[in-house]
Amino acid sequence: MPEDGRTRRRSGTVGGLLLVLVLVAVGVRVLSDRDGGGGAGCTPRTLGSWSADDRLTAEFARYGDDPGRADDWTGGDGTHSVRLPDGRLLWLFSDTYLGAVYGPPNPLGEPYSWRDTTAPLVRNSAVLMRGGRLESTLPAPLFPDPAPNQWRWPVAARVEPRSPGSAEQVVRVLLWVRTTGPYPWIYGVPTATEVATLSLPDLRVESVTKVLDEQRVGDPSRRVLFGTTLVEDGEWTYVFGGDDGQAASRNASSAYVARVPVGGLAEPGAWEYWDGSAWTTGARPRPVLGDGRRTGVGSAFSVVRQDGTYVLFTMAAGAKGLAAVTSYWACSPTGPWHGPQGDFTPPLPAGQVAAYNPQTHPSVSGGGRLVLSYDVNWLEAAGASAQLNRNVSLYRPRFVTLRLVPRR
């Protein structure tokens, strides 16, 4: 064979190898992008054991019942928490009762602490804890209504740089904006996701930025609000959200995920949404979990990353979802998610009540223990306020401690 022919053959072989190496590198990059930091050390995980965390539950009861406080937090739902750099813990709540609490018996002669029916109800609040003891309530509501017949519910929060690479830290709080609507939207029509920036250490609200406006989506049940939970993983913050499928008479809602570079939560252009195959800023997010029937999430859920595995906690689908918490696991925030599994039914007070909004609290977890809160409310919306006032213990967070184990 002539020399030039051998050279062409060798060149073709080298070119082919280079092409294979490039394709492998691209494939690895795509898989890495899909994993979103998961995969390494990922093993199926499920609930190993759980027990009631009476200490935390009792601390919120103590603070709420304190007769020396005339206009502080006395009950609320939508429980989230974030550890501040100085060691304090900031607890965020959605609908919140303020006012004074009176010892038993209540006006009906029942053995419950109670509050007056004129006690103010605000859309959000924040309470500070130091050394395991609740100390004070910030002026409430912390986040004012954006417009008439609209309100803000705070959800997940984190401390991050003011901007990527900045040495100054701030608190970023995700907010859900909802608007008054007709049945079945008794808890409001989903409208937008916002991010509030709070200064440190004084926790002054500096700004509120809209990062996703959903008003153009005609079907409210398909609107997605982000921030029910977030996971910090390397250079990214993964922000999970859900639609309102449950309100539209579907058995379960779907879960979605976005990612934001650390320091960029308040920058709408920094948000990337999982569209089913890639992270993008220009397309509608696609569900990562939920078939509307057997699998899916409740109106609020929580995700935690443990030893490379992502674990999601939500109320179970169907009638069990009034009391039972279930879980899913995945090696990536985008899935695939496996489950449901590991159902458990935490303690509930007597009466026509339901549990909802299971939230993990990494800042008070550790040593293999994972602390999870759940909220309680009266089942029937009509007359719920009267029930919650006659027995103030109903509308307060309750806590359990979990241990996750490898699934066999």
Tab-separated table of C-alpha atoms in Angstrom:
chain	number	residue	atom	x	y	z
A	1	MET	CA	0.000	0.000	0.000
A	2	PRO	CA	1.388	3.476	-0.819
A	3	GLU	CA	2.571	5.605	2.095
A	4	ASP	CA	-0.160	8.197	1.570
A	5	GLY	CA	-2.793	5.449	1.772
A	6	ARG	CA	-1.449	4.204	5.105
A	7	THR	CA	-1.372	7.797	6.343
A	8	ARG	CA	-4.998	8.298	5.356
A	9	ARG	CA	-5.946	5.001	7.070
A	10	ARG	CA	-4.162	6.029	10.262
A	11	SER	CA	-5.684	9.508	10.094
A	12	GLY	CA	-9.123	8.008	9.665
A	13	THR	CA	-8.585	5.709	12.661
A	14	VAL	CA	-7.354	8.569	14.825
A	15	GLY	CA	-10.253	10.722	13.676
A	16	GLY	CA	-12.682	7.947	14.533
A	17	LEU	CA	-11.175	7.527	18.001
A	18	LEU	CA	-11.348	11.261	18.575
A	19	LEU	CA	-14.991	11.248	17.536
A	20	VAL	CA	-15.736	8.386	19.937
A	21	LEU	CA	-13.931	10.188	22.757
A	22	VAL	CA	-15.855	13.386	22.054
A	23	LEU	CA	-19.166	11.518	22.012
A	24	VAL	CA	-18.289	9.746	25.262
A	25	ALA	CA	-17.319	13.060	26.849
A	26	VAL	CA	-20.568	14.642	25.689
A	27	GLY	CA	-22.506	11.658	26.986
A	28	VAL	CA	-20.775	11.838	30.344
A	29	ARG	CA	-21.474	15.567	30.510
A	30	VAL	CA	-25.147	15.045	29.656
A	31	LEU	CA	-25.475	12.300	32.255
A	32	SER	CA	-23.697	14.481	34.808
A	33	ASP	CA	-26.010	17.350	33.928
A	34	ARG	CA	-28.982	15.045	34.346
A	35	ASP	CA	-27.729	13.720	37.675
A	36	GLY	CA	-27.368	17.267	38.988
A	37	GLY	CA	-24.722	16.169	41.443
A	38	GLY	CA	-26.453	12.917	42.377
A	39	GLY	CA	-25.301	9.406	41.607
A	40	ALA	CA	-22.090	9.196	43.642
A	41	GLY	CA	-22.811	7.011	46.662
A	42	CYS	CA	-26.518	6.913	45.805
A	43	THR	CA	-28.358	3.937	47.253
A	44	PRO	CA	-32.096	3.333	47.724
A	45	ARG	CA	-33.133	4.761	51.074
A	46	THR	CA	-36.308	4.306	53.059
A	47	LEU	CA	-37.721	5.047	56.481
A	48	GLY	CA	-36.043	2.909	59.126
A	49	SER	CA	-37.739	4.275	62.246
A	50	TRP	CA	-39.465	7.343	63.599
A	51	SER	CA	-40.562	8.788	66.918
A	52	ALA	CA	-42.410	11.865	68.115
A	53	ASP	CA	-40.137	14.823	68.888
A	54	ASP	CA	-41.932	16.031	72.002
A	55	ARG	CA	-39.281	18.618	72.877
A	56	LEU	CA	-39.721	20.752	69.740
A	57	THR	CA	-43.489	20.320	69.733
A	58	ALA	CA	-43.649	21.436	73.374
A	59	GLU	CA	-41.424	24.464	72.718
A	60	PHE	CA	-43.892	25.906	70.208
A	61	ALA	CA	-46.732	25.180	72.639
A	62	ARG	CA	-44.852	26.969	75.416
A	63	TYR	CA	-44.132	30.020	73.298
A	64	GLY	CA	-47.642	30.231	71.845
A	65	ASP	CA	-49.295	29.909	75.265
A	66	ASP	CA	-47.049	32.426	77.049
A	67	PRO	CA	-49.512	34.865	78.727
A	68	GLY	CA	-46.864	37.569	78.885
A	69	ARG	CA	-46.983	38.012	75.107
A	70	ALA	CA	-49.883	40.146	73.923
A	71	ASP	CA	-49.374	40.210	70.155
A	72	ASP	CA	-46.923	37.481	69.199
A	73	TRP	CA	-47.229	34.224	67.279
A	74	THR	CA	-49.827	31.927	68.846
A	75	GLY	CA	-50.272	29.441	66.002
A	76	GLY	CA	-49.634	28.970	62.308
A	77	ASP	CA	-48.925	26.605	59.435
A	78	GLY	CA	-46.537	26.388	56.477
A	79	THR	CA	-43.595	25.635	58.778
A	80	HIS	CA	-40.082	26.241	57.342
A	81	SER	CA	-36.748	27.013	58.991
A	82	VAL	CA	-33.275	28.326	58.161
A	83	ARG	CA	-30.134	28.625	60.292
A	84	LEU	CA	-28.612	32.114	60.392
A	85	PRO	CA	-24.834	32.751	60.476
A	86	ASP	CA	-24.948	33.888	64.130
A	87	GLY	CA	-26.543	30.598	65.201
A	88	ARG	CA	-30.134	31.784	65.501
A	89	LEU	CA	-32.871	29.794	63.786
A	90	LEU	CA	-35.480	31.647	61.741
A	91	TRP	CA	-38.857	29.909	61.603
A	92	LEU	CA	-41.200	31.022	58.801
A	93	PHE	CA	-44.967	30.530	58.789
A	94	SER	CA	-47.810	31.153	56.387
A	95	ASP	CA	-51.262	31.959	57.862
A	96	THR	CA	-50.631	32.954	61.472
A	97	TYR	CA	-52.714	33.795	64.520
A	98	LEU	CA	-51.414	36.581	66.751
A	99	GLY	CA	-52.975	37.963	69.933
A	100	ALA	CA	-53.155	36.608	73.468
A	101	VAL	CA	-53.855	33.062	74.644
A	102	TYR	CA	-55.904	32.315	77.752
A	103	GLY	CA	-55.592	29.264	79.955
A	104	PRO	CA	-58.262	26.565	80.270
A	105	PRO	CA	-61.110	26.115	80.488
A	106	ASN	CA	-62.294	27.790	77.300
A	107	PRO	CA	-65.666	29.602	77.116
A	108	LEU	CA	-67.350	26.260	76.366
A	109	GLY	CA	-65.953	24.730	79.533
A	110	GLU	CA	-63.483	22.517	77.643
A	111	PRO	CA	-59.973	21.875	79.047
A	112	TYR	CA	-58.191	23.800	76.271
A	113	SER	CA	-56.187	26.994	76.106
A	114	TRP	CA	-57.988	29.411	73.806
A	115	ARG	CA	-57.832	32.755	72.053
A	116	ASP	CA	-60.504	35.392	71.453
A	117	THR	CA	-62.369	35.252	68.144
A	118	THR	CA	-61.138	38.790	67.414
A	119	ALA	CA	-57.492	37.660	67.438
A	120	PRO	CA	-55.725	38.920	64.299
A	121	LEU	CA	-54.912	36.478	61.494
A	122	VAL	CA	-52.032	37.504	59.207
A	123	ARG	CA	-50.790	35.851	56.025
A	124	ASN	CA	-47.216	35.273	57.201
A	125	SER	CA	-44.905	35.572	60.168
A	126	ALA	CA	-41.386	34.795	61.376
A	127	VAL	CA	-40.221	33.663	64.812
A	128	LEU	CA	-36.628	33.603	66.096
A	129	MET	CA	-35.132	30.756	68.127
A	130	ARG	CA	-31.828	30.779	69.987
A	131	GLY	CA	-30.312	27.781	71.750
A	132	GLY	CA	-33.449	25.724	71.210
A	133	ARG	CA	-35.731	28.344	72.792
A	134	LEU	CA	-38.132	30.603	70.877
A	135	GLU	CA	-37.484	34.238	71.751
A	136	SER	CA	-39.454	36.710	69.632
A	137	THR	CA	-41.803	37.296	66.719
A	138	LEU	CA	-40.764	39.712	63.979
A	139	PRO	CA	-43.321	42.421	63.097
A	140	ALA	CA	-46.110	40.627	61.234
A	141	PRO	CA	-46.915	40.276	58.466
A	142	LEU	CA	-43.267	40.233	57.474
A	143	PHE	CA	-44.134	40.292	53.752
A	144	PRO	CA	-46.998	42.681	52.873
A	145	ASP	CA	-49.720	41.805	50.385
A	146	PRO	CA	-48.582	42.588	46.813
A	147	ALA	CA	-52.042	43.796	45.734
A	148	PRO	CA	-55.691	43.753	46.869
A	149	ASN	CA	-57.016	40.186	47.183
A	150	GLN	CA	-53.492	38.797	46.905
A	151	TRP	CA	-51.129	37.568	49.597
A	152	ARG	CA	-47.677	36.083	50.124
A	153	TRP	CA	-46.918	32.762	51.791
A	154	PRO	CA	-43.223	32.219	52.659
A	155	VAL	CA	-41.848	28.788	51.911
A	156	ALA	CA	-38.228	27.563	51.780
A	157	ALA	CA	-35.298	29.846	52.607
A	158	ARG	CA	-31.510	29.796	52.630
A	159	VAL	CA	-28.538	31.976	53.505
A	160	GLU	CA	-26.434	32.674	50.415
A	161	PRO	CA	-24.019	35.294	49.008
A	162	ARG	CA	-25.708	38.540	47.970
A	163	SER	CA	-24.489	37.734	44.447
A	164	PRO	CA	-22.342	34.899	43.104
A	165	GLY	CA	-18.872	35.195	44.627
A	166	SER	CA	-19.811	37.952	47.067
A	167	ALA	CA	-18.477	37.810	50.628
A	168	GLU	CA	-21.653	39.438	51.999
A	169	GLN	CA	-24.452	37.082	52.983
A	170	VAL	CA	-28.200	37.625	52.950
A	171	VAL	CA	-31.285	35.526	53.611
A	172	ARG	CA	-33.330	34.573	50.567
A	173	VAL	CA	-36.956	33.567	51.205
A	174	LEU	CA	-39.102	31.989	48.499
A	175	LEU	CA	-42.663	33.359	48.414
A	176	TRP	CA	-45.862	32.031	46.900
A	177	VAL	CA	-48.286	34.670	45.636
A	178	ARG	CA	-51.919	33.587	45.617
A	179	THR	CA	-55.080	35.419	44.601
A	180	THR	CA	-58.620	35.118	45.888
A	181	GLY	CA	-60.633	32.820	43.630
A	182	PRO	CA	-63.874	30.833	43.420
A	183	TYR	CA	-64.312	27.200	44.440
A	184	PRO	CA	-62.317	24.946	44.321
A	185	TRP	CA	-59.601	27.550	44.925
A	186	ILE	CA	-60.489	28.009	48.602
A	187	TYR	CA	-56.787	28.500	49.405
A	188	GLY	CA	-56.249	30.944	46.571
A	189	VAL	CA	-55.336	30.744	42.894
A	190	PRO	CA	-51.579	30.224	42.304
A	191	THR	CA	-50.189	33.409	40.772
A	192	ALA	CA	-46.400	33.778	41.007
A	193	THR	CA	-43.162	32.754	42.701
A	194	GLU	CA	-41.150	35.565	44.286
A	195	VAL	CA	-37.876	35.809	46.187
A	196	ALA	CA	-37.418	38.170	49.131
A	197	THR	CA	-33.973	39.356	50.226
A	198	LEU	CA	-33.459	39.958	53.964
A	199	SER	CA	-30.408	41.732	55.352
A	200	LEU	CA	-28.222	40.226	58.046
A	201	PRO	CA	-28.180	40.296	60.975
A	202	ASP	CA	-31.236	42.575	61.356
A	203	LEU	CA	-33.538	40.617	58.970
A	204	ARG	CA	-34.874	43.714	57.246
A	205	VAL	CA	-36.798	43.014	54.031
A	206	GLU	CA	-34.720	44.780	51.385
A	207	SER	CA	-36.527	43.702	48.229
A	208	VAL	CA	-38.991	41.262	46.697
A	209	THR	CA	-38.369	40.020	43.151
A	210	LYS	CA	-40.799	38.093	40.955
A	211	VAL	CA	-38.960	35.151	39.391
A	212	LEU	CA	-41.845	33.270	37.732
A	213	ASP	CA	-45.198	34.818	36.769
A	214	GLU	CA	-47.839	32.140	36.129
A	215	GLN	CA	-50.841	34.369	35.397
A	216	ARG	CA	-50.568	33.700	31.664
A	217	VAL	CA	-51.211	29.989	32.220
A	218	GLY	CA	-54.964	29.777	31.681
A	219	ASP	CA	-55.622	26.610	33.700
A	220	PRO	CA	-54.801	27.396	37.346
A	221	SER	CA	-54.285	23.691	38.088
A	222	ARG	CA	-51.302	23.712	35.687
A	223	ARG	CA	-49.585	26.697	37.280
A	224	VAL	CA	-46.371	25.863	39.091
A	225	LEU	CA	-45.153	27.584	42.261
A	226	PHE	CA	-41.544	26.934	43.278
A	227	GLY	CA	-40.000	26.891	46.723
A	228	THR	CA	-41.876	24.274	48.731
A	229	THR	CA	-38.400	22.884	49.431
A	230	LEU	CA	-34.824	23.405	48.308
A	231	VAL	CA	-31.612	21.392	48.429
A	232	GLU	CA	-28.109	22.863	48.467
A	233	ASP	CA	-25.727	20.742	46.413
A	234	GLY	CA	-22.342	22.080	45.385
A	235	GLU	CA	-22.577	25.155	43.151
A	236	TRP	CA	-26.333	24.788	42.702
A	237	THR	CA	-29.465	25.331	44.742
A	238	TYR	CA	-32.195	22.952	43.588
A	239	VAL	CA	-35.633	24.471	44.103
A	240	PHE	CA	-38.642	22.149	44.005
A	241	GLY	CA	-42.204	23.177	43.253
A	242	GLY	CA	-45.641	21.799	42.546
A	243	ASP	CA	-48.833	22.483	40.649
A	244	ASP	CA	-52.341	22.670	42.089
A	245	GLY	CA	-53.634	19.448	40.585
A	246	GLN	CA	-55.195	18.441	43.890
A	247	ALA	CA	-57.401	21.514	43.901
A	248	ALA	CA	-58.704	20.508	40.462
A	249	SER	CA	-59.941	17.173	41.844
A	250	ARG	CA	-56.892	15.161	40.779
A	251	ASN	CA	-55.708	12.669	43.396
A	252	ALA	CA	-52.221	14.163	43.540
A	253	SER	CA	-50.193	17.069	42.251
A	254	SER	CA	-46.979	16.850	40.238
A	255	ALA	CA	-43.494	17.876	41.386
A	256	TYR	CA	-41.098	20.060	39.365
A	257	VAL	CA	-37.525	21.246	39.884
A	258	ALA	CA	-35.399	24.253	38.970
A	259	ARG	CA	-31.771	25.019	39.679
A	260	VAL	CA	-30.044	28.309	40.469
A	261	PRO	CA	-26.333	29.077	40.929
A	262	VAL	CA	-25.427	29.843	44.542
A	263	GLY	CA	-26.011	33.555	45.080
A	264	GLY	CA	-28.508	33.871	42.231
A	265	LEU	CA	-31.898	33.106	43.763
A	266	ALA	CA	-33.063	36.722	43.393
A	267	GLU	CA	-32.045	36.867	39.698
A	268	PRO	CA	-34.899	35.621	37.454
A	269	GLY	CA	-32.506	35.091	34.537
A	270	ALA	CA	-30.339	32.751	36.623
A	271	TRP	CA	-33.133	30.212	37.083
A	272	GLU	CA	-33.020	27.065	34.933
A	273	TYR	CA	-36.019	24.736	34.781
A	274	TRP	CA	-36.001	21.017	34.024
A	275	ASP	CA	-38.009	20.615	30.789
A	276	GLY	CA	-37.956	16.817	30.728
A	277	SER	CA	-34.584	16.422	29.026
A	278	ALA	CA	-32.405	19.443	29.866
A	279	TRP	CA	-32.040	22.504	32.059
A	280	THR	CA	-33.358	25.552	30.240
A	281	THR	CA	-34.418	29.126	30.862
A	282	GLY	CA	-36.799	29.310	27.922
A	283	ALA	CA	-39.313	26.459	28.253
A	284	ARG	CA	-42.097	25.376	30.577
A	285	PRO	CA	-40.962	23.109	33.412
A	286	ARG	CA	-42.017	19.477	33.071
A	287	PRO	CA	-42.941	17.205	36.001
A	288	VAL	CA	-40.270	15.012	37.538
A	289	LEU	CA	-42.784	13.077	39.663
A	290	GLY	CA	-46.522	12.441	39.505
A	291	ASP	CA	-49.017	10.548	37.372
A	292	GLY	CA	-52.036	12.233	38.979
A	293	ARG	CA	-53.182	8.992	40.582
A	294	ARG	CA	-50.899	6.561	42.421
A	295	THR	CA	-47.763	8.694	42.436
A	296	GLY	CA	-47.394	12.383	43.086
A	297	VAL	CA	-47.117	14.952	45.828
A	298	GLY	CA	-49.367	16.902	48.136
A	299	SER	CA	-49.793	20.654	48.012
A	300	ALA	CA	-46.460	20.982	49.848
A	301	PHE	CA	-43.603	18.507	50.222
A	302	SER	CA	-39.947	18.362	51.239
A	303	VAL	CA	-36.722	16.955	49.776
A	304	VAL	CA	-33.466	16.199	51.594
A	305	ARG	CA	-30.159	14.839	50.260
A	306	GLN	CA	-28.505	12.167	52.390
A	307	ASP	CA	-25.327	10.318	51.393
A	308	GLY	CA	-25.823	11.096	47.709
A	309	THR	CA	-29.492	10.068	47.667
A	310	TYR	CA	-32.411	12.464	47.364
A	311	VAL	CA	-35.416	11.587	49.549
A	312	LEU	CA	-38.796	13.282	49.117
A	313	PHE	CA	-41.468	13.377	51.827
A	314	THR	CA	-45.115	14.116	51.043
A	315	MET	CA	-48.584	13.236	52.229
A	316	ALA	CA	-49.771	9.990	50.683
A	317	ALA	CA	-52.133	9.976	47.711
A	318	GLY	CA	-55.883	9.485	48.183
A	319	ALA	CA	-57.676	9.268	51.510
A	320	LYS	CA	-54.481	8.193	53.309
A	321	GLY	CA	-53.123	11.659	52.625
A	322	LEU	CA	-55.179	13.097	55.469
A	323	ALA	CA	-52.882	11.434	57.988
A	324	ALA	CA	-50.065	9.362	56.429
A	325	VAL	CA	-46.671	10.609	55.230
A	326	THR	CA	-44.940	8.686	52.443
A	327	SER	CA	-41.585	9.005	50.666
A	328	TYR	CA	-39.751	8.592	47.363
A	329	TRP	CA	-36.043	8.353	46.545
A	330	ALA	CA	-33.863	9.256	43.557
A	331	CYS	CA	-30.202	9.618	42.599
A	332	SER	CA	-30.858	12.987	40.961
A	333	PRO	CA	-33.225	15.896	41.615
A	334	THR	CA	-34.694	15.250	38.153
A	335	GLY	CA	-35.394	11.591	38.953
A	336	PRO	CA	-36.366	8.988	38.178
A	337	TRP	CA	-38.143	8.955	41.526
A	338	HIS	CA	-38.927	5.562	43.082
A	339	GLY	CA	-41.862	4.932	45.401
A	340	PRO	CA	-44.090	5.597	47.192
A	341	GLN	CA	-42.714	3.713	50.179
A	342	GLY	CA	-42.225	3.914	53.930
A	343	ASP	CA	-45.631	5.258	54.953
A	344	PHE	CA	-46.045	6.337	58.565
A	345	THR	CA	-48.830	8.063	60.492
A	346	PRO	CA	-47.588	10.661	62.993
A	347	PRO	CA	-49.618	11.555	66.097
A	348	LEU	CA	-52.695	13.717	65.542
A	349	PRO	CA	-54.907	15.478	68.097
A	350	ALA	CA	-58.466	14.322	68.586
A	351	GLY	CA	-61.187	15.742	66.361
A	352	GLN	CA	-61.853	16.211	62.657
A	353	VAL	CA	-58.305	17.177	61.765
A	354	ALA	CA	-55.855	16.451	58.980
A	355	ALA	CA	-52.060	16.551	58.675
A	356	TYR	CA	-50.271	18.273	55.792
A	357	ASN	CA	-47.042	19.990	54.686
A	358	PRO	CA	-44.343	17.574	55.914
A	359	GLN	CA	-41.093	19.573	56.008
A	360	THR	CA	-37.577	18.480	56.894
A	361	HIS	CA	-35.403	20.748	59.053
A	362	PRO	CA	-31.698	19.986	58.462
A	363	SER	CA	-30.650	22.811	60.825
A	364	VAL	CA	-31.990	20.927	63.843
A	365	SER	CA	-31.070	17.472	62.535
A	366	GLY	CA	-27.810	15.564	62.828
A	367	GLY	CA	-26.172	12.388	64.048
A	368	GLY	CA	-28.240	10.295	61.661
A	369	ARG	CA	-31.451	11.938	62.870
A	370	LEU	CA	-33.710	13.866	60.519
A	371	VAL	CA	-36.287	16.195	62.069
A	372	LEU	CA	-39.559	16.598	60.163
A	373	SER	CA	-42.506	18.862	60.993
A	374	TYR	CA	-46.107	18.548	59.898
A	375	ASP	CA	-48.987	20.973	60.197
A	376	VAL	CA	-52.494	20.258	61.490
A	377	ASN	CA	-55.784	21.912	60.600
A	378	TRP	CA	-59.501	21.391	60.974
A	379	LEU	CA	-60.888	19.354	58.067
A	380	GLU	CA	-63.919	21.500	57.252
A	381	ALA	CA	-63.005	24.999	56.065
A	382	ALA	CA	-66.376	26.340	57.239
A	383	GLY	CA	-66.117	26.977	60.961
A	384	ALA	CA	-62.402	26.066	61.108
A	385	SER	CA	-61.441	29.395	62.666
A	386	ALA	CA	-63.826	28.883	65.568
A	387	GLN	CA	-62.406	25.413	66.217
A	388	LEU	CA	-58.809	26.667	66.093
A	389	ASN	CA	-59.593	29.471	68.539
A	390	ARG	CA	-61.380	27.273	71.066
A	391	ASN	CA	-58.352	24.900	71.126
A	392	VAL	CA	-55.176	26.747	70.171
A	393	SER	CA	-53.053	23.600	70.260
A	394	LEU	CA	-54.602	22.394	67.002
A	395	TYR	CA	-53.019	24.941	64.646
A	396	ARG	CA	-49.362	24.508	65.535
A	397	PRO	CA	-46.480	22.496	64.075
A	398	ARG	CA	-45.732	19.049	65.386
A	399	PHE	CA	-42.412	17.271	65.002
A	400	VAL	CA	-41.063	13.766	64.539
A	401	THR	CA	-37.509	12.440	64.309
A	402	LEU	CA	-36.748	10.002	61.482
A	403	ARG	CA	-33.926	7.650	60.618
A	404	LEU	CA	-33.350	6.731	56.990
A	405	VAL	CA	-31.724	3.401	56.147
A	406	PRO	CA	-30.602	1.672	52.932
A	407	ARG	CA	-33.497	-0.163	51.355
A	408	ARG	CA	-32.947	-3.927	51.197
